[in-house]
mmCIF file of C-alpha atoms and ligand atoms in Angstrom:
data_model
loop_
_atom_site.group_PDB
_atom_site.id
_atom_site.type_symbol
_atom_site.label_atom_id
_atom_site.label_comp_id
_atom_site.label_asym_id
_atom_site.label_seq_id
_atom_site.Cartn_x
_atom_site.Cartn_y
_atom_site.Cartn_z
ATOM 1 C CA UNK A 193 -9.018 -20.295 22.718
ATOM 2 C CA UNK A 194 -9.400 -23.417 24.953
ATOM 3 C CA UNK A 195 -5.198 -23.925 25.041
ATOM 4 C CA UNK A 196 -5.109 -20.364 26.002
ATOM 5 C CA UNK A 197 -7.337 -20.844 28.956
ATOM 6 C CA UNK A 198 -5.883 -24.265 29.584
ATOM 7 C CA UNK A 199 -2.155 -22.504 29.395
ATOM 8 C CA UNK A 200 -3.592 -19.194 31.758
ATOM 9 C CA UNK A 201 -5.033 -21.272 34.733
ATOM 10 C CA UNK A 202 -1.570 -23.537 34.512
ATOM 11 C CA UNK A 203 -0.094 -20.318 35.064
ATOM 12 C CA UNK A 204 -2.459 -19.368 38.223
ATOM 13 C CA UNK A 205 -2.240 -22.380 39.641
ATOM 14 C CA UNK A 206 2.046 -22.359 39.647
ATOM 15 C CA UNK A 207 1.972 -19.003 40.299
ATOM 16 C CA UNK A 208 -0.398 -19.781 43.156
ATOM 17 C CA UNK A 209 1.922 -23.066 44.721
ATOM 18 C CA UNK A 210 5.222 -20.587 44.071
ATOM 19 C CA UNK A 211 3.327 -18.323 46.963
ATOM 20 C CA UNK A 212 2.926 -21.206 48.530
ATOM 21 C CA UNK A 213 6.383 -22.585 48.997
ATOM 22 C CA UNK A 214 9.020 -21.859 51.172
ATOM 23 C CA UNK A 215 10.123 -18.332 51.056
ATOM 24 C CA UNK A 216 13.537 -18.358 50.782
ATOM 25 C CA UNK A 217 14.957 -14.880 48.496
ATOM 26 C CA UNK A 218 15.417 -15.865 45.289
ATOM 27 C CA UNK A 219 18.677 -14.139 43.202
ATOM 28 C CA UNK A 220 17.622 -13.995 39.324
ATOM 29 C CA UNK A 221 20.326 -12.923 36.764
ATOM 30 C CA UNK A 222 18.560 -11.339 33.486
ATOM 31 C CA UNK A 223 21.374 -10.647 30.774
ATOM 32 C CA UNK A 224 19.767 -9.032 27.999
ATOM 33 C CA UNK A 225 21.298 -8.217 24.505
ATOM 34 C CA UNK A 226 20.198 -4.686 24.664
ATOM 35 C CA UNK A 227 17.755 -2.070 25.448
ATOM 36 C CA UNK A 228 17.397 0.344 23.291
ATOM 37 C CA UNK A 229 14.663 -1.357 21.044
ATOM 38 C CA UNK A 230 11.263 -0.535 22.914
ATOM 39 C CA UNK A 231 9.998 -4.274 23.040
ATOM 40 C CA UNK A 232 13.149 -5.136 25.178
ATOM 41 C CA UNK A 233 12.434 -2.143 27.796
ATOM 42 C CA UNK A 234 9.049 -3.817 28.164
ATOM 43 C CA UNK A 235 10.467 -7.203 28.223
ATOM 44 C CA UNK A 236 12.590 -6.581 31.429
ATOM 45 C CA UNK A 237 9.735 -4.326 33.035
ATOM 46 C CA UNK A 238 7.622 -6.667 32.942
ATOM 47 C CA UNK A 239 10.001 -10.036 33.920
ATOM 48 C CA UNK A 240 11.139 -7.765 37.098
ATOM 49 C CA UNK A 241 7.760 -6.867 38.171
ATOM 50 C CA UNK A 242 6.392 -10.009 38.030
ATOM 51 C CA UNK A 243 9.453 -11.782 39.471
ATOM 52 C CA UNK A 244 9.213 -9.521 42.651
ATOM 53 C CA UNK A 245 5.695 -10.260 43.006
ATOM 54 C CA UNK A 246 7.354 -13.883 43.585
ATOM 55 C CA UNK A 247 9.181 -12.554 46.237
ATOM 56 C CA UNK A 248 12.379 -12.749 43.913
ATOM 57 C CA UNK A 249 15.311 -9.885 42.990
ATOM 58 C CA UNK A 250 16.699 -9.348 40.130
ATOM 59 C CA UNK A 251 19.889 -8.465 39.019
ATOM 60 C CA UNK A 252 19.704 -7.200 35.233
ATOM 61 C CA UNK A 253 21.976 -5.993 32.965
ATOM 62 C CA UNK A 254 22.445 -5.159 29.105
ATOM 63 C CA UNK A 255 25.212 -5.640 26.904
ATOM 64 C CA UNK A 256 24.387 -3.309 24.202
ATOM 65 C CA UNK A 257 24.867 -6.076 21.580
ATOM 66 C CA UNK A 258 28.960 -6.670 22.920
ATOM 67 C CA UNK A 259 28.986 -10.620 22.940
ATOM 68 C CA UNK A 260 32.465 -10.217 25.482
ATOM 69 C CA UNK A 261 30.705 -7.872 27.604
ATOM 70 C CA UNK A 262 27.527 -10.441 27.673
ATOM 71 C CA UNK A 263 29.776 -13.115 28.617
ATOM 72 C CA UNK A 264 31.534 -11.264 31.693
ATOM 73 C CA UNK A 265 27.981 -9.376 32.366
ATOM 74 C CA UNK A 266 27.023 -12.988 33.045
ATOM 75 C CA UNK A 267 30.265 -14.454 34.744
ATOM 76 C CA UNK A 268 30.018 -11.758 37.518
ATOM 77 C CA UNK A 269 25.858 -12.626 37.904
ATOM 78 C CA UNK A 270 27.448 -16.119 38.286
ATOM 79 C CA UNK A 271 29.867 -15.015 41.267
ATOM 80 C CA UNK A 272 27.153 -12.811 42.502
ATOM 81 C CA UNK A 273 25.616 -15.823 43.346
ATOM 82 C CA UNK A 274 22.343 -15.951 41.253
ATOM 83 C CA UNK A 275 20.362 -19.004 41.686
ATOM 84 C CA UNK A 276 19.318 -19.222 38.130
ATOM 85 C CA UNK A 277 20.301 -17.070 34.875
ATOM 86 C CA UNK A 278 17.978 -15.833 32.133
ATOM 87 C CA UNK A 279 19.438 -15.099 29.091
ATOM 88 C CA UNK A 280 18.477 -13.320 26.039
ATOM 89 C CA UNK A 281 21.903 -13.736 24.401
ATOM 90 C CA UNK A 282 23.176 -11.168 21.421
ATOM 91 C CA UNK A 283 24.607 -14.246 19.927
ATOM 92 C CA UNK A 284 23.432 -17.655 20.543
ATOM 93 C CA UNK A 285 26.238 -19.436 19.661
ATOM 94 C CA UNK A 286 28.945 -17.606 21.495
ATOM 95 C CA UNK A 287 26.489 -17.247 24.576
ATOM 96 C CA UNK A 288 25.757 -21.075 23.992
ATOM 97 C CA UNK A 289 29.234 -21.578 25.733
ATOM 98 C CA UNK A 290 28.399 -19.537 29.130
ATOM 99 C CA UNK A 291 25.778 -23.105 30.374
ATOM 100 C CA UNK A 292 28.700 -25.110 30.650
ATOM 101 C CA UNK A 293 30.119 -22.235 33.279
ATOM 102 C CA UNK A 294 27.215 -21.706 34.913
ATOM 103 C CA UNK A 295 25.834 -25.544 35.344
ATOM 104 C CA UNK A 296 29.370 -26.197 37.089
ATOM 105 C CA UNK A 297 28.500 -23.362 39.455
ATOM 106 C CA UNK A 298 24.599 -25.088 40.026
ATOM 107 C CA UNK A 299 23.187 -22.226 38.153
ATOM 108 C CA UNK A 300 20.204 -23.313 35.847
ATOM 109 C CA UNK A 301 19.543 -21.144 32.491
ATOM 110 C CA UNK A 302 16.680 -20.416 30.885
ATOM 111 C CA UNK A 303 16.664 -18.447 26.916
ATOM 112 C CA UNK A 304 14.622 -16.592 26.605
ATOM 113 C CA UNK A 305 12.840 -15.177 23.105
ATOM 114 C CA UNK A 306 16.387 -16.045 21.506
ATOM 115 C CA UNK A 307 17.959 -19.687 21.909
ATOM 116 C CA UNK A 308 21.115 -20.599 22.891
ATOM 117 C CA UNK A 309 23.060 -22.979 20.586
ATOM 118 C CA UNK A 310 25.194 -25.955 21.658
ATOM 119 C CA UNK A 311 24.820 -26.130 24.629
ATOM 120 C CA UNK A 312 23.417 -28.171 27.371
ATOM 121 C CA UNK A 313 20.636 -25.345 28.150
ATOM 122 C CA UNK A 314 17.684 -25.858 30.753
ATOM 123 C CA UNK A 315 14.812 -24.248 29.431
ATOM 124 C CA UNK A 316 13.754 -22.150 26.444
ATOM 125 C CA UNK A 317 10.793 -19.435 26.130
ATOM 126 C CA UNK A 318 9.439 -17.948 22.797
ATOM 127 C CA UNK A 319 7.103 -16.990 19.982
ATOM 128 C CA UNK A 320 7.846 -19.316 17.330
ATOM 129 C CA UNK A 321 10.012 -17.533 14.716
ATOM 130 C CA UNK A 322 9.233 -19.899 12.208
ATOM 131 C CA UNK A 323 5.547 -18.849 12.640
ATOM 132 C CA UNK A 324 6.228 -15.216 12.358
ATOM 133 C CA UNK A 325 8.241 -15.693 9.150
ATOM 134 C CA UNK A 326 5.081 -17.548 7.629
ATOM 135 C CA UNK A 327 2.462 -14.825 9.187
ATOM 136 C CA UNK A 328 4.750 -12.175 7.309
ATOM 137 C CA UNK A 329 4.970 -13.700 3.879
ATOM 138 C CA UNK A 330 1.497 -15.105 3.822
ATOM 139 C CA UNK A 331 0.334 -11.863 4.708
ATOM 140 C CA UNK A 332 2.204 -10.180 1.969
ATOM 141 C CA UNK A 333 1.418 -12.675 -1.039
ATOM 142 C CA UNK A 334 -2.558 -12.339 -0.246
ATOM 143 C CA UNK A 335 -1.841 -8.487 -0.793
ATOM 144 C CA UNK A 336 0.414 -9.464 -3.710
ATOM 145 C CA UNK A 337 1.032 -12.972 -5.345
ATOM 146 C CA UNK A 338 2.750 -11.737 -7.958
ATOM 147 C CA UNK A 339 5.638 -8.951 -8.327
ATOM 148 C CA UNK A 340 9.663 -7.817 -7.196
ATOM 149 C CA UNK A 341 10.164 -8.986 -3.650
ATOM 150 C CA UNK A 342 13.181 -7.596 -1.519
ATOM 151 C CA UNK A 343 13.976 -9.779 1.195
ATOM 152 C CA UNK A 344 15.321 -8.118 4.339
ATOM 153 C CA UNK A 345 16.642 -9.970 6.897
ATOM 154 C CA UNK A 346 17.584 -8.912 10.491
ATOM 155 C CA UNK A 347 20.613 -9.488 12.377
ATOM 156 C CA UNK A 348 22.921 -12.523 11.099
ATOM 157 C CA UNK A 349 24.226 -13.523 14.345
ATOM 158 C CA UNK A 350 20.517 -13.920 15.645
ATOM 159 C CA UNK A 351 19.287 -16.850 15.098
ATOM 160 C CA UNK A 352 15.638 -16.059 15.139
ATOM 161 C CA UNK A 353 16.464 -14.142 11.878
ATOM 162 C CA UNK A 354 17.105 -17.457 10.361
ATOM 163 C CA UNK A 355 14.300 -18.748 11.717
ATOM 164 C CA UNK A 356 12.371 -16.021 10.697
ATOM 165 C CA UNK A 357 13.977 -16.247 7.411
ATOM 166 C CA UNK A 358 12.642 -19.596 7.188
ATOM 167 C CA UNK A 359 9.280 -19.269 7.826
ATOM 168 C CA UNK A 360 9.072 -16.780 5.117
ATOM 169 C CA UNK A 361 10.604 -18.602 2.452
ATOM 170 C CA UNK A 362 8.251 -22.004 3.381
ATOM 171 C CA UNK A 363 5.384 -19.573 1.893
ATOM 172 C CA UNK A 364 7.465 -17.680 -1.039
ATOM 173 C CA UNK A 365 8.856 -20.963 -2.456
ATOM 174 C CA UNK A 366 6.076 -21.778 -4.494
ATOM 175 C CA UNK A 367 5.470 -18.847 -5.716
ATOM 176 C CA UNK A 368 9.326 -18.293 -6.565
ATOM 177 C CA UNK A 369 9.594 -21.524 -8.172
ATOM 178 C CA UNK A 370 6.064 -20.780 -10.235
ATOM 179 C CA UNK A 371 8.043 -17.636 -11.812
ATOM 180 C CA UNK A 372 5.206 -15.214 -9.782
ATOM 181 C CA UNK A 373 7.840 -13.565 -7.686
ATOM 182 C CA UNK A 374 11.643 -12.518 -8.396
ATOM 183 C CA UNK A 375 13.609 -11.905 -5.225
ATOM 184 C CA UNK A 376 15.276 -8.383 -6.444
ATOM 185 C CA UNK A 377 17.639 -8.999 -2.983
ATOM 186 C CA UNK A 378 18.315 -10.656 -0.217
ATOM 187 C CA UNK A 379 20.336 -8.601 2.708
ATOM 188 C CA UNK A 380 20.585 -8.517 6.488
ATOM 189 C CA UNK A 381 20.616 -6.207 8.702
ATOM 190 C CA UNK A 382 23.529 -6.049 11.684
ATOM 191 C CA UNK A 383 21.891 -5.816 14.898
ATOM 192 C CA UNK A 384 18.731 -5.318 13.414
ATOM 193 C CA UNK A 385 19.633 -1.705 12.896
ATOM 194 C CA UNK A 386 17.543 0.623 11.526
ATOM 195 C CA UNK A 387 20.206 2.486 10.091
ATOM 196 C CA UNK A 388 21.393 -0.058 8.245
ATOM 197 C CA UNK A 389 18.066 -1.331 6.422
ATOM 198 C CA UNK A 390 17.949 2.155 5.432
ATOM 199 C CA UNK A 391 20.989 1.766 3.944
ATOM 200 C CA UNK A 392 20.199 -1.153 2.437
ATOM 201 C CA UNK A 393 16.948 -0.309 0.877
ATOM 202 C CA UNK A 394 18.575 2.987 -0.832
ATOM 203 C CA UNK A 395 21.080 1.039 -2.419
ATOM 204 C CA UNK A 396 18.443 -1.787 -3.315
ATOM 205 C CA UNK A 397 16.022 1.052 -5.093
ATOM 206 C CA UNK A 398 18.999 2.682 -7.327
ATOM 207 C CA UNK A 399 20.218 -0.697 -8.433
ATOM 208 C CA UNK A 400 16.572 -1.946 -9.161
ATOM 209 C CA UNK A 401 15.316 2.010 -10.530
ATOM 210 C CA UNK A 402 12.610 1.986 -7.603
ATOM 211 C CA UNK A 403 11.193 -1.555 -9.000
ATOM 212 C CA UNK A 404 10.445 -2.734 -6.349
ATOM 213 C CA UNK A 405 6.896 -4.054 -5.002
ATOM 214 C CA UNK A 406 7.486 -5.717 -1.491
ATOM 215 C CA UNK A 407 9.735 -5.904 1.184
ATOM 216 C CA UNK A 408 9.567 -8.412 3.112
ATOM 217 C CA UNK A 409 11.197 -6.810 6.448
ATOM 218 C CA UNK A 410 12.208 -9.188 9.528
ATOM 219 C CA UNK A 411 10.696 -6.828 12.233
ATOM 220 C CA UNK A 412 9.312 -3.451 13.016
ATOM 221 C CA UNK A 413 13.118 -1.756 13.486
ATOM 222 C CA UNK A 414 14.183 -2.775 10.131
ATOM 223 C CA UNK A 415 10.680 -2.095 8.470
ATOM 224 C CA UNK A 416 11.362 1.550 10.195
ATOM 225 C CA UNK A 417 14.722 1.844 7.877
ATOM 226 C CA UNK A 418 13.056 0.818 5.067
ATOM 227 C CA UNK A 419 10.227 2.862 5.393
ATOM 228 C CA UNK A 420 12.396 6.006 5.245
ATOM 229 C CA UNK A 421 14.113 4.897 2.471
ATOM 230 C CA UNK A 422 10.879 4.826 0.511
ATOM 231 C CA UNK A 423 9.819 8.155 1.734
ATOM 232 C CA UNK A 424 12.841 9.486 -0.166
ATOM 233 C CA UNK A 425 11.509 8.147 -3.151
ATOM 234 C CA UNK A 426 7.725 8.967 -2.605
ATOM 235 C CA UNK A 427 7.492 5.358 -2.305
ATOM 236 C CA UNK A 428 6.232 4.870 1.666
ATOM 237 C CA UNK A 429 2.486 3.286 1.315
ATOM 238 C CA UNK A 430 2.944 2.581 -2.254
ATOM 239 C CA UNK A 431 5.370 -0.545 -1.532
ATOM 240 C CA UNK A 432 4.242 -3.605 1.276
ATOM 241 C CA UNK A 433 6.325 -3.678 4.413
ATOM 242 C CA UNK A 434 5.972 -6.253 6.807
ATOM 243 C CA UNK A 435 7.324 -6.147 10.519
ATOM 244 C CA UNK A 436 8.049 -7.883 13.893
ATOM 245 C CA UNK A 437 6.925 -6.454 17.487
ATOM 246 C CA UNK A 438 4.308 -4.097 17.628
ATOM 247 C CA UNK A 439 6.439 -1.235 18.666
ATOM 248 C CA UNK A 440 4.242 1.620 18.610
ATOM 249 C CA UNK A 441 5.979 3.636 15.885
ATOM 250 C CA UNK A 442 5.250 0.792 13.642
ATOM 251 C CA UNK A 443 1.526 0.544 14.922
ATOM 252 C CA UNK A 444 1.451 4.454 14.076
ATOM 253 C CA UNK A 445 2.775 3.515 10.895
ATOM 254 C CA UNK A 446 0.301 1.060 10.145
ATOM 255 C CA UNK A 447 -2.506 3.319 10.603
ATOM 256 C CA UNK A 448 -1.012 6.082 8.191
ATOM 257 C CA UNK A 449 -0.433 3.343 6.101
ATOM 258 C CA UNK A 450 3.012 3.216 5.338
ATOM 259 C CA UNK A 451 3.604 -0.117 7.002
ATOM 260 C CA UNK A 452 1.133 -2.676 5.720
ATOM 261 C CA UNK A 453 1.712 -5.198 9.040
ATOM 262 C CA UNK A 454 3.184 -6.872 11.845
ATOM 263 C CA UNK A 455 3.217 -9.247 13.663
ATOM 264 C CA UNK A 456 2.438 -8.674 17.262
ATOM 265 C CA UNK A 457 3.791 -10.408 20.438
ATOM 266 C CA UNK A 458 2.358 -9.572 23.644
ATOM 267 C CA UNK A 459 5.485 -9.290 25.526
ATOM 268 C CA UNK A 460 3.091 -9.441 29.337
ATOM 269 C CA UNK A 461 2.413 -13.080 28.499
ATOM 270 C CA UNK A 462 6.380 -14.355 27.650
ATOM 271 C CA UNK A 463 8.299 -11.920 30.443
ATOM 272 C CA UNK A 464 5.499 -13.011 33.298
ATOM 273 C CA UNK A 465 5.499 -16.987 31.813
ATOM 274 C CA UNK A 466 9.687 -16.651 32.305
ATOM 275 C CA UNK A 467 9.596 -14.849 35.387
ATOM 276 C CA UNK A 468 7.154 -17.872 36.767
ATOM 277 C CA UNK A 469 9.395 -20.645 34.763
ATOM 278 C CA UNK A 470 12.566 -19.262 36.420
ATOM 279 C CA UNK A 471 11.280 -19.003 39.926
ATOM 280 C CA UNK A 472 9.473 -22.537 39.139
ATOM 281 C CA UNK A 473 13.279 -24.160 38.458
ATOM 282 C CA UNK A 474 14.696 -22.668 41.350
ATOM 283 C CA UNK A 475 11.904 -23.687 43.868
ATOM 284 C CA UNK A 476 12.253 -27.624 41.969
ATOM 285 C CA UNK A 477 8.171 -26.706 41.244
ATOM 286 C CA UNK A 478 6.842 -28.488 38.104
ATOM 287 C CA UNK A 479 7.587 -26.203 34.684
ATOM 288 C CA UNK A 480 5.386 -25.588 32.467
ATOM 289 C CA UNK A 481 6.734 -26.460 28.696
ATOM 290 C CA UNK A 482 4.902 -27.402 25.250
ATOM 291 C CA UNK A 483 7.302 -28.658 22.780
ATOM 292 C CA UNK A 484 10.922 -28.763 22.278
ATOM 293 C CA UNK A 485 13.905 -26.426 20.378
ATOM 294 C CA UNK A 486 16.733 -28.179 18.354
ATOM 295 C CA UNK A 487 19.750 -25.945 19.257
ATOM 296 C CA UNK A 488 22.443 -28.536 18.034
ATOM 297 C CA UNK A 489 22.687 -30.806 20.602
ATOM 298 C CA UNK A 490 19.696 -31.697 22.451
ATOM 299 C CA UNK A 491 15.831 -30.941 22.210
ATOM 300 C CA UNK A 492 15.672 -27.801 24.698
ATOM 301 C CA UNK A 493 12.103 -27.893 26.717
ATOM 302 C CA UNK A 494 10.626 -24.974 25.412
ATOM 303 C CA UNK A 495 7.335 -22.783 25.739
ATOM 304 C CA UNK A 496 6.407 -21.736 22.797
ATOM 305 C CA UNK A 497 3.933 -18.515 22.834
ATOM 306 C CA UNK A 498 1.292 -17.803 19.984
ATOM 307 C CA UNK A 499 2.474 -14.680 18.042
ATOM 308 C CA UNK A 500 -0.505 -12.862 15.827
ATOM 309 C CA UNK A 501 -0.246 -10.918 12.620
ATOM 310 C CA UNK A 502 -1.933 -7.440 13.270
ATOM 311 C CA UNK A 503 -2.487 -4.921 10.136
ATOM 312 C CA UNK A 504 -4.717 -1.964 9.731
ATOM 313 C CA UNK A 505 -8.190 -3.799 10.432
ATOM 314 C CA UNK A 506 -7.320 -5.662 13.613
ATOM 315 C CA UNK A 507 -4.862 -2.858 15.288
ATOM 316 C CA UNK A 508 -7.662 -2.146 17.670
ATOM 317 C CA UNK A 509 -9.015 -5.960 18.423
ATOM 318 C CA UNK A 510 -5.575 -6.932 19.138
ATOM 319 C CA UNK A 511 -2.763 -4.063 20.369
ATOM 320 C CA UNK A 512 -5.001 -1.953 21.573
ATOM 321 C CA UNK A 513 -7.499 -3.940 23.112
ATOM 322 C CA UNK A 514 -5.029 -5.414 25.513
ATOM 323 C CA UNK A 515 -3.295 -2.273 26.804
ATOM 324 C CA UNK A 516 0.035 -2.909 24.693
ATOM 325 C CA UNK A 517 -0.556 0.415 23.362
ATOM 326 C CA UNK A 518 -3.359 3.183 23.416
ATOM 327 C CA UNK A 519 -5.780 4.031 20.940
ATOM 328 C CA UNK A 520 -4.630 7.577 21.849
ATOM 329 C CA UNK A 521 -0.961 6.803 21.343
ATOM 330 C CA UNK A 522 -1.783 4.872 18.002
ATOM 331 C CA UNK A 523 -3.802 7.384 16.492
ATOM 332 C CA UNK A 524 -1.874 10.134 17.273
ATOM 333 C CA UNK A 525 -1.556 11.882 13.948
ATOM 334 C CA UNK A 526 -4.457 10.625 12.531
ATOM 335 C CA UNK A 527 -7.190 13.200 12.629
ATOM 336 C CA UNK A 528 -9.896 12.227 15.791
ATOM 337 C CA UNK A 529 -12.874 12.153 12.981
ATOM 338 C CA UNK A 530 -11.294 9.429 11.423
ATOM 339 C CA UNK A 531 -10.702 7.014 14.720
ATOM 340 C CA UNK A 532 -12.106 3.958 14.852
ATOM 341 C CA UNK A 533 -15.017 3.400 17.543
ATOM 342 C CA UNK A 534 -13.808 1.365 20.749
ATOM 343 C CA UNK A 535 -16.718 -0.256 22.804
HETATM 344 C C1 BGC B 71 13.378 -10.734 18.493
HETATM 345 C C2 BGC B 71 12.559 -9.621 17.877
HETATM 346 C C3 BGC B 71 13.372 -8.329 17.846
HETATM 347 C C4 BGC B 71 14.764 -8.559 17.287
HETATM 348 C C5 BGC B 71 15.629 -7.336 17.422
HETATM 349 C C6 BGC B 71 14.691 -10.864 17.792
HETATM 350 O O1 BGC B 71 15.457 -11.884 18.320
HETATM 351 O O2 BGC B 71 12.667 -11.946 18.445
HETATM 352 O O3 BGC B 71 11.384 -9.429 18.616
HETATM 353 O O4 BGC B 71 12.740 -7.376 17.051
HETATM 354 O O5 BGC B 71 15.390 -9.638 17.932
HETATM 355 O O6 BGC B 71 15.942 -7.048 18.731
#
């Protein structure tokens, strides 16, 4: 609680000297992977809002998961003339290659949620992956130590899916290695597709004969595939889910029960914190970091945000409670008797 405070009046007080400082228009460049997921349409709301409130425009644009159109998305930001780019790259390693280009033109670049390997990068702004993956599997082996366990992964050329990836298997090792639970599969899904996990989990249930007790899915898109795979099956509430995000389908799904969790990332708190960092490196005003990335060459400044693992009990304490979604919108098909009270 006290590093949150600590972390919220940093924030006020550069948000504060950014008023402050000379007032010179400020160009951003936001290049984002996609939009179509609901997090990401929040993401860029939110970064663009806030960033104007700074008195800076921004220029954004999605590449609908085409790494060539990324990299020409963010050439043409470059010969627009932004002062700094923000980048939440499709792939990191192939977007990795785009600093070099932009540092020769004096453009700084921040990553943002997703890092950006190889590469002489500025800045870096997250929820730690690594933490997510643990919240997910730690979740799931209190609910069951023992039991089948399909792992789902998200998009291979992401590499928060590895990182995610990791974080999960740090808490199923031991219990793998004690015989408790047998990985039935191990697949991931392109682009973090729903479609595919679907596809995935169908195929996974005839080859097992439906024997299987857990699934340990990457985020709330992929846990949506799944999901309707086990509804084919009568299977949706009867196997464990996990998720990533918070997207409100998922919350909805958590309260019917057919997604047993997620973890939640309040997406005001990273997209204002970037909007501030980017205006901050621009402006040569002190940024705010609190640990470091590895992405292959060099430990990347990074602030890390503090993701937290929501299920059926906290929904309301947590998501709802700080606006990301309505009780209203959450409970939607759950009969009104059955709602929980909210002071
Ligand atoms: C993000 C997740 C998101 C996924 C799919 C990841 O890099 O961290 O929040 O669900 O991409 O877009």
């Amino acid at each position: 609680m006290k590093k949150v405070v600590i972390v919220l009046l940093i924030g006020i007080f550069v948000f504060s000297s950014i008023l402050l400082a000379k007032n010179e228009e400020i160009l951003i460049g936001l290049s984002m992977c996609e939009l179509q997921l609901e997090r990401w349409q929040k993401d860029r709301d939110i970064f663009v809002d806030t960033a104007e409130k700074l008195g800076a425009k921004v220029i954004v644009q999605s590449s609908n998961n085409d790494d060539l159109l990324q990299i020409s998305q963010v050439e043409n930001m470059i010969n627009q003339g932004v002062d700094v780019l923000v980048i939440i790259a499709h792939d990191g390693n192939i977007m990795g290659s785009i600093v070099k280009e932009a540092h020769a033109n004096g453009v700084p670049v921040i990553a943002y949620d997703r890092l950006l390997m190889n590469s002489d990068l500025d800045y870096f702004i997250t929820f730690d992956p690594i933490k997510i993956g643990e919240y997910q599997a730690q979740y799931l082996v209190n609910k069951k130590p023992t039991g089948n366990y399909f792992l789902l992964g998200g998009s291979p050329t992401d590499n928060n899916a590895h990182l995610v990836r990791q974080g999960q298997m740090n808490i199923l090792q031991p219990y793998i290695d004690r015989g408790d639970i047998k990985i039935v599969g191990d697949q991931w899904a392109k682009n973090w597709s729903a479609q595919e996990a679907m596809n995935i989990i169908e195929n996974a249930l005839t080859a097992t004969k439906n024997q299987i007790d857990v699934i340990v899915a990457s985020n709330d898109s992929t846990a949506g595939g799944a999901i309707e795979a086990l509804k084919e099956q009568g299977l949706a509430g009867k196997v464990l889910v996990s998720g990533q995000d918070a997207d409100l389908v998922a919350c909805r799904r958590i309260v019917e029960g057919t997604q047993t969790m997620t973890v939640y990332k309040p997406i005001k708190s990273i997209a204002t914190q970037a909007a501030i960092m980017a205006v901050s490196v621009v402006k040569d005003i002190h940024v705010v970091t609190n640990g470091t990335a590895n992405n292959g060459v060099k430990e990347v400044p990074t602030f890390y945000l503090e993701p937290i693992p929501v299920d059926m009990n906290n929904i309301v304490e947590t998501v709802i409670r700080d606006g990301f979604h309505s009780l209203e919108d959450v409970y939607k098909n759950i009969p009104k008797s059955q709602w929980p009270k909210v002071e």
